[in-house]
Amino acid sequence: APACSWHDFAVEIFRQAGQMGLLERLPRVDAISTSDYPTPARRPAWSVLSCSRLEADHGIGQPDWREGLRRVLEELAG
């Protein structure tokens, strides 16, 4: 949580890495559509894993992926 696109994910990786001093400069990340990156497998334009039943049935909420990313980058930096 929250939902994000692959573009959002890449932008956040570089943003956090830049804040941590892991990059000398931030690259530009251009968003592309699924049709701009053809693969043999057909893919939906947007699909998000829903964990709403897990939370409703068991009270287990999704952690914020940005925090997990921060921990991974800290480990890679350390």
PDB file of C-alpha atoms in Angstrom:
ATOM      1  CA  ALA A   1       0.000   0.000   0.000  1.00  0.00           C
ATOM      2  CA  PRO A   2      -0.546   2.351  -1.593  1.00  0.00           C
ATOM      3  CA  ALA A   3      -0.888   1.007  -5.127  1.00  0.00           C
ATOM      4  CA  CYS A   4       1.727   2.179  -7.592  1.00  0.00           C
ATOM      5  CA  SER A   5       2.798   1.652 -11.177  1.00  0.00           C
ATOM      6  CA  TRP A   6       6.203   0.359 -12.250  1.00  0.00           C
ATOM      7  CA  HIS A   7       6.976   3.978 -13.184  1.00  0.00           C
ATOM      8  CA  ASP A   8       6.044   5.196  -9.694  1.00  0.00           C
ATOM      9  CA  PHE A   9       8.210   2.451  -8.206  1.00  0.00           C
ATOM     10  CA  ALA A  10      11.252   3.366 -10.315  1.00  0.00           C
ATOM     11  CA  VAL A  11      10.872   7.086  -9.559  1.00  0.00           C
ATOM     12  CA  GLU A  12      10.696   6.371  -5.830  1.00  0.00           C
ATOM     13  CA  ILE A  13      13.771   4.125  -5.952  1.00  0.00           C
ATOM     14  CA  PHE A  14      15.821   6.897  -7.526  1.00  0.00           C
ATOM     15  CA  ARG A  15      14.318   9.586  -5.263  1.00  0.00           C
ATOM     16  CA  GLN A  16      15.206   7.725  -2.084  1.00  0.00           C
ATOM     17  CA  ALA A  17      18.621   6.656  -3.385  1.00  0.00           C
ATOM     18  CA  GLY A  18      19.347  10.287  -4.228  1.00  0.00           C
ATOM     19  CA  GLN A  19      18.339  11.436  -0.740  1.00  0.00           C
ATOM     20  CA  MET A  20      20.665   8.839   0.761  1.00  0.00           C
ATOM     21  CA  GLY A  21      23.568  10.021  -1.369  1.00  0.00           C
ATOM     22  CA  LEU A  22      23.725   6.755  -3.317  1.00  0.00           C
ATOM     23  CA  LEU A  23      23.469   8.532  -6.677  1.00  0.00           C
ATOM     24  CA  GLU A  24      25.436  11.482  -7.988  1.00  0.00           C
ATOM     25  CA  ARG A  25      22.473  12.581 -10.078  1.00  0.00           C
ATOM     26  CA  LEU A  26      18.925  11.420 -10.530  1.00  0.00           C
ATOM     27  CA  PRO A  27      18.066   9.882 -13.888  1.00  0.00           C
ATOM     28  CA  ARG A  28      14.940  10.910 -15.760  1.00  0.00           C
ATOM     29  CA  VAL A  29      12.334   8.164 -15.735  1.00  0.00           C
ATOM     30  CA  ASP A  30       9.852   8.340 -18.582  1.00  0.00           C
ATOM     31  CA  ALA A  31       6.486   6.659 -18.209  1.00  0.00           C
ATOM     32  CA  ILE A  32       5.518   4.368 -21.073  1.00  0.00           C
ATOM     33  CA  SER A  33       2.375   2.477 -21.896  1.00  0.00           C
ATOM     34  CA  THR A  34       2.154  -1.293 -22.037  1.00  0.00           C
ATOM     35  CA  SER A  35       1.996  -1.077 -25.834  1.00  0.00           C
ATOM     36  CA  ASP A  36       5.390   0.714 -25.820  1.00  0.00           C
ATOM     37  CA  TYR A  37       6.991  -2.337 -24.225  1.00  0.00           C
ATOM     38  CA  PRO A  38       5.676  -5.380 -26.064  1.00  0.00           C
ATOM     39  CA  THR A  39       6.119  -8.792 -24.482  1.00  0.00           C
ATOM     40  CA  PRO A  40       4.985 -12.254 -25.609  1.00  0.00           C
ATOM     41  CA  ALA A  41       2.520 -12.404 -22.700  1.00  0.00           C
ATOM     42  CA  ARG A  42      -0.607 -10.270 -22.842  1.00  0.00           C
ATOM     43  CA  ARG A  43      -0.716  -7.907 -19.897  1.00  0.00           C
ATOM     44  CA  PRO A  44      -3.496  -5.737 -18.521  1.00  0.00           C
ATOM     45  CA  ALA A  45      -3.036  -1.985 -18.738  1.00  0.00           C
ATOM     46  CA  TRP A  46      -3.397  -1.735 -14.947  1.00  0.00           C
ATOM     47  CA  SER A  47      -3.615  -4.493 -12.380  1.00  0.00           C
ATOM     48  CA  VAL A  48      -3.271  -4.183  -8.633  1.00  0.00           C
ATOM     49  CA  LEU A  49      -3.154  -6.928  -6.036  1.00  0.00           C
ATOM     50  CA  SER A  50      -6.035  -6.393  -3.626  1.00  0.00           C
ATOM     51  CA  CYS A  51      -5.404  -7.377  -0.034  1.00  0.00           C
ATOM     52  CA  SER A  52      -8.706  -5.989   1.251  1.00  0.00           C
ATOM     53  CA  ARG A  53     -10.052  -9.404   2.285  1.00  0.00           C
ATOM     54  CA  LEU A  54      -6.875 -10.190   4.215  1.00  0.00           C
ATOM     55  CA  GLU A  55      -7.321  -6.983   6.155  1.00  0.00           C
ATOM     56  CA  ALA A  56     -11.084  -7.416   6.604  1.00  0.00           C
ATOM     57  CA  ASP A  57     -10.918 -11.086   7.624  1.00  0.00           C
ATOM     58  CA  HIS A  58      -7.719 -11.077   9.679  1.00  0.00           C
ATOM     59  CA  GLY A  59      -6.950  -7.442  10.514  1.00  0.00           C
ATOM     60  CA  ILE A  60      -3.641  -7.593   8.658  1.00  0.00           C
ATOM     61  CA  GLY A  61      -2.953  -4.338   6.854  1.00  0.00           C
ATOM     62  CA  GLN A  62      -0.457  -3.756   4.095  1.00  0.00           C
ATOM     63  CA  PRO A  63       2.733  -1.977   5.107  1.00  0.00           C
ATOM     64  CA  ASP A  64       3.772   1.012   3.042  1.00  0.00           C
ATOM     65  CA  TRP A  65       6.075  -0.286   0.290  1.00  0.00           C
ATOM     66  CA  ARG A  66       8.102   2.934   0.444  1.00  0.00           C
ATOM     67  CA  GLU A  67       9.249   2.038   3.957  1.00  0.00           C
ATOM     68  CA  GLY A  68      10.321  -1.410   2.788  1.00  0.00           C
ATOM     69  CA  LEU A  69      12.194   0.175  -0.092  1.00  0.00           C
ATOM     70  CA  ARG A  70      13.950   2.538   2.311  1.00  0.00           C
ATOM     71  CA  ARG A  71      15.111  -0.399   4.453  1.00  0.00           C
ATOM     72  CA  VAL A  72      16.449  -2.247   1.400  1.00  0.00           C
ATOM     73  CA  LEU A  73      18.342   0.810   0.173  1.00  0.00           C
ATOM     74  CA  GLU A  74      19.784   1.375   3.653  1.00  0.00           C
ATOM     75  CA  GLU A  75      20.978  -2.218   3.732  1.00  0.00           C
ATOM     76  CA  LEU A  76      22.530  -1.902   0.270  1.00  0.00           C
ATOM     77  CA  ALA A  77      24.212   1.351   1.294  1.00  0.00           C
ATOM     78  CA  GLY A  78      25.536  -0.033   4.576  1.00  0.00           C
TER      79      GLY A  78
END
